Amino acid sequence: MSAESRRWCFADQLGPHFLDDPAQPVLLIESQAVFARRRFHRRKAHLVLSALRHRAAELGEQAVFLQTSSYREALDQLKEPVSVCQPTSWAADRFVRSLPSVEVVPARGFCTSRQDFDEWAESQRTLRLENFYRTARRRFDLLMDGDQPAEGRWNFDADNREPAPKAADDLGVPQPWLPEEDEIDEQVRADLDRWERDGEVTFVGRDGPREFAVTPAEAQQALQVFLRDRLPHFGPHEDAMLSGDRFMAHSLLSAPMNLGLLDPLDCAYAAEDAYRSKKAPISSVEGYIRQLIGWRDYIWHVYWHFGENYRHRNALHATNSLPAWFTELDADAVQANCLKDVLAQVRDHGWVHHIPRLMVLSNYALQRGWDPAAVTDWFHRSFVDGYDWVMVANVVGMSLHADGGLMATKPYASGGAYINRMSDYCGGCRYQPSKRVGEQACPFTGGYWWFLARNTGELGRNRRMAQPMAGLGRLKDLDEVVAQQRGLGDSAP
């Protein structure tokens, strides 16, 4: 197939770096079947359709834009061969490779290639993020002084674990870039309203003004605002939560980056430039670069490396169904301040930053023994930046320890004390993080000990769990804790 063959770009491949040439002909397909198959967040549907339609408008006659019921129908209409960058899910990858008229070229939109990752993985006994990240730093010469890391350290995590500031409503950093909607957004919203009225699709969550970039130009604006105004403050409170500040100093670039609007390696070099020009401290810059060339790439490669069945791993035998209040994002049913606020953010915006995802939503799911596959699907559908490759490894491997330790050496489980230390949620809550039984027992504190008690067989062999398991053995009220937690059932805490 010639280099000038039409490039089929999926809705998460919308940046110019997915083309071999700026003038390459493009195919864009809007498939309503994608939204009919699963119940996505309304804001996610809006964001994806807006980005796709904006790209079509931007390319003009360079693109064929087909709005059909399915991808196959569109390809039948096109009647010409196309090339496509490797899609980002097993299902889509299998589909495009089954089509004789489609040439699949290597994936783009990530830093380390699949070939380079596989070569690295073959040399490793265990696939640890830190080792992968250091290899990537060397490969891309990022934050390196010769063959040594800048300022003599690979990792500044220890500097980036400050709790939320006391008696503060927000972090006090400039606000992130936010877009202004246009006539394309107006038409997207009208179409989504009509689809819902006609019963063709249903959504979860609430609609609202678009909050993320949908064009390469918008994404560049958002990136520049982050680098200038927010990156200098990013590191120290990276793991903290404030009820009055849902953005903190985070970049809000995951959604446009996962739409393919930003090249993560370009973003990493831009962040390094901020450090080299003394506009941002190394602790913040290293933390951000670690997310791009380390964690994001690592999650992508784990998704492929462990195979299609990785999503079905369930080492802790968690089989409980997600309760309706959770799947419907019914934050009003919840009394625990942290979970109530975080679930409301998901309901209203389809986004929270990574610590509420890990230490509130996923921590609660882990403690309740919810089925990992169902939790993965929930995150995929409910978050504007959620895709299959993003959520399988993040949930199955990182959050719910369902892979038995292939990714993380121990479960990310914690009681209310952690949330109390890292946020302002506990002060006015009806539950007390220090109590594990009784009416004021924190559901996270009681749930933590219930989780350990349920999984002594699996976790008792983990050396990194020796201290908490010893603490479990010293609890004199464990039977009471377990009975109270079991009694909660599917009810909202």
XYZ file of C-alpha atoms in Angstrom:
493
model
C 0.000 0.000 0.000
C 1.451 3.381 -0.951
C 2.545 6.020 1.531
C -0.231 8.194 0.138
C -2.963 5.703 1.057
C -5.815 7.171 3.020
C -5.177 7.050 6.783
C -8.131 5.895 8.860
C -7.923 7.709 12.191
C -9.979 6.448 15.095
C -11.466 8.997 17.486
C -8.455 8.599 19.790
C -5.965 9.216 16.935
C -6.843 12.789 16.039
C -3.505 14.582 16.210
C -1.267 15.418 13.238
C 1.366 12.889 14.415
C -0.926 10.053 13.320
C -0.375 11.023 9.676
C 2.698 10.185 7.588
C 2.416 13.512 5.819
C 0.457 16.668 6.694
C -1.420 16.360 3.397
C -2.186 12.627 3.650
C -5.833 11.810 2.857
C -7.817 10.878 5.967
C -10.838 8.745 6.802
C -12.891 9.604 9.902
C -15.847 7.479 10.974
C -18.509 8.381 13.497
C -20.191 5.130 14.505
C -23.349 5.409 16.555
C -23.072 1.712 17.395
C -20.149 2.492 19.703
C -22.483 4.434 22.000
C -25.354 1.991 21.659
C -23.286 -0.969 22.873
C -22.350 0.526 26.240
C -23.750 3.147 28.571
C -21.109 5.848 28.538
C -20.977 9.073 30.503
C -22.805 11.816 28.649
C -19.803 14.133 28.862
C -17.541 11.471 27.403
C -19.839 10.963 24.435
C -19.897 14.717 23.870
C -16.113 15.021 24.085
C -15.410 12.195 21.631
C -17.975 13.335 19.068
C -16.905 16.954 19.376
C -13.254 16.024 18.823
C -14.085 13.844 15.817
C -16.278 16.480 14.186
C -13.800 19.268 14.884
C -11.069 17.219 13.209
C -13.290 16.638 10.191
C -14.007 20.377 9.946
C -10.325 21.203 10.336
C -9.244 18.820 7.549
C -12.013 19.826 5.150
C -11.685 18.133 1.755
C -8.564 16.284 2.939
C -10.839 13.975 4.961
C -13.747 11.722 4.139
C -16.042 11.900 7.161
C -18.681 9.170 7.327
C -21.446 9.081 9.936
C -22.768 5.525 9.901
C -24.194 2.893 12.188
C -20.945 0.894 12.191
C -17.314 0.975 11.060
C -17.904 -1.886 8.617
C -20.732 0.014 6.919
C -18.456 3.039 6.496
C -15.646 0.982 4.988
C -18.103 -0.614 2.572
C -19.182 2.870 1.488
C -15.604 4.089 1.043
C -14.565 1.289 -1.348
C -10.824 2.026 -1.218
C -7.889 0.596 0.766
C -6.770 2.447 3.884
C -4.008 2.263 6.455
C -4.522 2.659 10.191
C -2.209 3.041 13.161
C -2.593 0.104 15.511
C -5.797 0.740 17.497
C -5.762 0.988 21.264
C -7.910 -2.011 22.202
C -7.705 -5.741 21.608
C -11.172 -5.756 20.037
C -10.436 -2.930 17.596
C -7.023 -4.349 16.755
C -8.545 -7.745 15.974
C -11.239 -6.075 13.849
C -8.919 -4.015 11.647
C -6.563 -6.953 11.119
C -9.503 -9.013 9.851
C -10.138 -6.565 6.997
C -8.204 -7.252 3.781
C -8.491 -3.636 2.646
C -6.810 -2.269 5.798
C -3.069 -2.082 6.414
C -2.163 -1.842 10.121
C 0.971 0.202 10.866
C 2.701 0.474 14.280
C 0.982 2.362 17.101
C 1.598 6.042 17.629
C 0.781 8.375 20.485
C 3.110 6.698 22.983
C 6.799 7.132 23.749
C 8.354 3.659 23.909
C 7.528 1.363 20.990
C 6.074 -2.081 21.576
C 9.234 -3.635 20.158
C 11.447 -1.681 22.567
C 9.216 -2.599 25.499
C 9.277 -6.287 24.592
C 13.069 -6.225 24.377
C 13.249 -4.533 27.774
C 10.732 -6.972 29.280
C 12.766 -9.974 28.120
C 15.693 -8.717 30.198
C 13.630 -8.282 33.371
C 12.692 -10.798 36.020
C 9.686 -8.675 37.047
C 8.169 -5.760 35.143
C 8.588 -2.953 37.638
C 7.621 0.574 36.667
C 10.717 2.150 38.215
C 13.079 0.066 36.082
C 11.080 0.784 32.931
C 10.972 4.493 33.738
C 14.732 4.761 34.227
C 15.321 2.967 30.942
C 12.974 5.433 29.228
C 14.747 8.410 30.802
C 18.024 7.179 29.327
C 16.478 6.327 25.938
C 14.942 9.769 25.489
C 17.667 11.691 27.328
C 15.123 13.335 29.599
C 16.285 14.974 32.835
C 19.712 13.458 32.326
C 23.113 15.053 32.916
C 25.301 12.798 30.879
C 24.654 9.271 32.084
C 23.330 10.421 35.462
C 19.870 11.693 36.436
C 19.528 15.441 36.870
C 20.388 16.547 40.424
C 21.517 13.020 41.217
C 18.096 11.455 41.776
C 15.785 9.387 39.597
C 12.759 9.769 41.810
C 11.362 12.753 43.706
C 8.265 10.988 45.022
C 9.374 11.625 48.598
C 9.100 15.377 47.923
C 5.659 15.005 46.337
C 3.627 13.513 49.157
C 2.599 16.582 51.098
C -0.922 16.459 52.546
C -3.603 18.954 51.660
C -2.877 22.376 53.193
C -4.736 22.950 56.439
C -7.632 25.415 56.599
C -7.495 26.100 52.866
C -10.373 25.884 50.432
C -8.077 25.419 47.453
C -4.437 25.075 46.529
C -4.191 28.682 45.399
C -2.745 27.997 41.951
C -4.007 29.572 38.708
C -6.941 27.833 37.098
C -6.415 25.461 34.165
C -7.245 26.403 30.603
C -10.914 25.827 29.839
C -12.473 25.896 26.359
C -15.358 27.858 24.922
C -17.978 25.799 23.135
C -18.846 26.506 19.505
C -21.503 25.534 16.962
C -20.038 22.032 16.603
C -20.541 21.452 20.327
C -24.061 22.810 20.005
C -24.854 20.325 17.248
C -23.269 17.436 19.170
C -25.434 18.212 22.177
C -28.558 18.401 20.015
C -27.740 15.046 18.403
C -27.118 13.367 21.754
C -30.418 14.740 23.057
C -32.200 13.349 19.994
C -30.528 9.936 20.265
C -31.640 9.710 23.869
C -35.189 10.842 23.072
C -35.435 8.270 20.321
C -34.231 5.536 22.657
C -31.215 4.779 20.483
C -28.691 5.300 23.303
C -28.686 5.925 27.044
C -26.052 7.668 29.087
C -24.957 7.940 32.693
C -23.914 11.166 34.404
C -24.886 14.766 33.805
C -24.264 16.970 30.825
C -22.495 20.297 31.112
C -20.157 22.693 29.333
C -17.198 21.015 27.655
C -14.127 21.164 29.912
C -11.368 19.606 27.785
C -9.600 20.397 24.537
C -10.901 18.752 21.345
C -8.497 20.119 18.714
C -4.691 20.109 18.478
C -4.710 23.911 18.778
C -6.859 23.842 21.917
C -4.687 21.093 23.386
C -1.574 23.181 22.805
C -3.206 26.112 24.577
C -4.082 23.893 27.526
C -0.529 22.526 27.625
C 1.062 25.980 27.593
C -1.170 27.194 30.431
C -0.231 24.122 32.472
C 3.498 24.546 31.834
C 3.435 28.246 32.669
C 0.976 28.446 35.551
C 0.520 25.037 37.122
C 3.536 22.773 36.561
C 5.656 24.735 39.085
C 3.095 23.778 41.770
C 2.288 20.278 40.558
C 4.624 18.071 42.556
C 4.257 18.696 46.304
C 0.481 18.126 46.556
C 0.269 15.596 43.707
C -1.260 13.010 46.083
C -3.493 15.370 48.082
C -7.233 16.046 47.877
C -9.280 19.132 48.740
C -13.063 19.145 48.654
C -13.081 22.706 47.311
C -10.433 22.185 44.639
C -11.075 19.298 42.291
C -8.271 20.362 39.899
C -5.479 20.980 42.430
C -2.362 21.517 40.238
C -3.057 18.658 37.833
C -2.665 19.195 34.112
C -6.141 18.144 32.853
C -4.328 16.935 29.733
C -5.131 13.235 30.000
C -8.379 13.577 28.029
C -6.906 15.427 25.008
C -3.802 13.248 25.147
C -5.939 10.095 25.062
C -7.810 11.553 22.085
C -4.433 11.681 20.351
C -4.295 15.479 20.287
C -0.957 15.743 22.123
C 2.228 13.759 21.624
C 3.292 12.710 25.159
C 6.993 12.815 24.298
C 6.667 16.411 23.075
C 4.959 17.250 26.376
C 7.769 15.610 28.339
C 10.444 17.615 26.521
C 8.433 20.804 27.048
C 8.294 20.077 30.779
C 12.058 19.486 30.825
C 12.541 22.847 29.116
C 10.620 24.447 31.987
C 13.083 22.890 34.445
C 16.189 23.774 32.428
C 15.022 27.393 32.133
C 14.355 27.465 35.901
C 10.614 28.002 35.500
C 9.633 24.878 37.438
C 11.366 22.830 40.153
C 12.692 19.391 39.368
C 10.349 17.665 41.844
C 7.309 18.854 39.880
C 8.877 18.287 36.461
C 10.140 14.815 37.319
C 6.733 13.866 38.700
C 5.013 14.977 35.501
C 7.541 13.351 33.164
C 7.231 10.135 35.171
C 3.486 10.146 34.406
C 4.134 10.512 30.668
C 7.113 8.341 29.731
C 6.765 6.130 32.791
C 3.299 5.383 34.036
C 1.209 6.124 30.922
C 3.489 4.152 28.619
C 3.863 1.363 31.172
C 0.078 0.944 31.439
C -0.201 0.836 27.651
C 2.460 -1.851 27.312
C 1.204 -3.965 30.207
C -2.193 -4.045 28.473
C -0.630 -5.764 25.457
C 2.198 -7.664 27.123
C 0.043 -9.748 29.461
C -2.413 -10.675 26.723
C -6.109 -10.321 26.098
C -7.081 -12.507 29.059
C -5.320 -10.185 31.512
C -8.620 -8.334 31.993
C -10.176 -11.507 33.431
C -7.627 -12.050 36.191
C -9.139 -12.178 39.660
C -6.461 -13.336 42.078
C -8.425 -12.225 45.160
C -11.623 -13.975 44.002
C -13.674 -10.770 44.173
C -17.095 -11.491 42.679
C -19.517 -8.995 44.223
C -21.634 -6.936 41.835
C -21.419 -3.170 41.767
C -24.413 -1.697 43.618
C -26.898 0.482 41.774
C -26.036 3.644 43.725
C -22.473 3.349 42.404
C -23.225 2.463 38.796
C -25.839 5.226 38.589
C -23.440 7.748 40.164
C -26.009 8.459 42.877
C -23.804 10.597 45.107
C -26.837 11.876 47.011
C -27.323 8.388 48.491
C -23.849 8.479 50.083
C -23.070 9.964 53.505
C -19.292 9.428 53.703
C -17.885 12.831 52.687
C -14.988 11.613 50.568
C -16.952 9.070 48.554
C -19.948 11.380 48.230
C -17.867 14.246 46.844
C -15.762 12.122 44.509
C -18.783 10.269 43.111
C -20.530 13.615 42.578
C -17.513 14.840 40.602
C -17.714 11.762 38.398
C -21.464 12.280 37.961
C -21.143 15.967 37.105
C -17.847 16.038 35.188
C -16.736 12.521 34.235
C -13.337 13.242 35.740
C -11.425 13.288 39.016
C -7.656 13.248 39.388
C -5.680 10.089 40.052
C -5.729 10.027 43.870
C -9.547 10.052 44.277
C -9.614 7.334 41.608
C -7.102 5.174 43.458
C -7.604 5.891 47.143
C -11.348 6.578 47.263
C -13.178 4.873 44.382
C -10.848 1.922 43.779
C -9.979 1.525 47.452
C -13.663 1.180 48.275
C -14.195 -1.313 45.426
C -11.207 -3.340 46.628
C -12.484 -3.451 50.189
C -15.994 -4.468 49.101
C -14.728 -7.276 46.893
C -16.322 -5.943 43.721
C -15.723 -7.888 40.525
C -12.594 -6.419 38.832
C -13.997 -6.776 35.310
C -17.122 -4.826 36.291
C -15.064 -2.108 37.999
C -12.831 -1.845 34.921
C -15.874 -1.408 32.683
C -17.326 1.219 35.039
C -14.141 3.309 34.914
C -13.943 2.923 31.140
C -17.490 4.170 30.627
C -17.648 6.816 33.366
C -14.476 8.813 32.732
C -13.856 11.173 29.842
C -10.257 9.933 29.584
C -11.177 6.255 30.070
C -10.272 3.737 27.385
C -9.818 -0.014 27.459
C -6.015 0.155 27.490
C -6.117 2.781 30.235
C -8.421 1.009 32.630
C -7.565 -2.696 32.322
C -4.057 -2.382 33.729
C -4.910 0.492 36.069
C -7.818 -1.371 37.678
C -6.932 -5.059 37.342
C -3.247 -4.579 38.053
C -2.857 -1.442 40.127
C -6.094 -0.687 41.938
C -7.662 -4.068 42.705
C -4.541 -6.294 42.807
C -6.496 -8.765 40.709
C -3.385 -9.858 38.791
C -1.826 -11.262 41.961
C 1.161 -8.924 41.898
C 2.282 -8.865 38.262
C 2.253 -5.063 38.372
C 2.171 -3.941 42.003
C 3.938 -5.684 44.880
C 1.011 -5.166 47.260
C -2.618 -3.967 47.193
C -3.302 -0.242 47.359
C -5.614 -0.590 50.343
C -5.895 1.915 53.163
C -8.177 2.860 55.991
C -9.673 6.230 56.799
C -6.439 7.449 58.369
C -4.814 7.867 54.952
C -7.762 9.848 53.591
C -7.761 11.974 56.740
C -4.051 12.715 56.361
C -4.186 13.568 52.656
C -7.480 15.485 52.460
C -9.947 17.730 54.259
C -12.848 15.293 53.894
C -12.921 13.798 57.366
C -13.390 16.922 59.492
C -17.128 17.348 59.003
C -17.971 13.755 58.165
C -20.508 11.747 60.192
C -17.921 8.936 60.302
C -14.658 9.053 62.216
C -11.543 7.610 60.570
C -10.252 6.298 63.918
C -13.342 4.135 64.519
C -13.816 0.722 62.937
C -17.035 -0.402 64.674
C -20.211 1.354 65.754
C -22.396 4.030 64.208
C -19.451 6.370 63.626
C -17.196 3.680 62.161
C -15.504 4.910 58.973
C -16.478 2.578 56.106
C -12.914 2.768 54.824
C -11.389 1.888 58.185
C -13.743 -1.000 58.884
C -13.586 -2.008 55.233
C -9.788 -2.133 55.324
C -9.719 -4.689 58.116
C -12.535 -6.666 56.511
C -10.546 -6.776 53.275
C -7.478 -8.134 55.094
C -9.543 -10.678 57.015
C -11.141 -11.968 53.805
C -7.834 -12.365 52.031
C -5.474 -13.756 54.650
C -4.700 -16.759 52.460
C -3.567 -14.698 49.470
C -2.021 -11.758 51.336
C -0.421 -13.708 54.180
C 2.278 -14.927 51.786
C 3.182 -11.390 50.702
C 6.227 -10.114 52.606
C 5.200 -6.498 52.034
C 1.925 -7.218 53.833
C 3.574 -8.664 56.955
C 3.008 -5.559 59.089
C -0.710 -5.034 58.331
C -1.380 -8.761 58.636
C 0.303 -8.734 62.047
C -1.935 -5.801 63.001
C -4.942 -7.804 61.887
C -3.949 -10.587 64.238
C -3.933 -8.176 67.178
C -7.469 -6.836 66.628
C -9.642 -7.935 69.547
C -12.873 -6.790 67.853
C -12.239 -8.329 64.432
C -15.366 -10.483 64.522
C -17.447 -7.391 65.266
C -15.744 -5.434 62.469
C -16.375 -8.215 59.957
C -19.998 -8.635 61.002
C -20.695 -4.895 60.690
C -19.046 -4.642 57.275
C -20.858 -7.684 55.935
C -24.107 -6.240 57.207
C -23.698 -3.165 55.027
C -24.315 -5.280 51.917
C -24.958 -3.105 48.863
C -26.134 -0.110 50.862
C -24.396 3.222 50.315
C -22.061 4.192 53.179
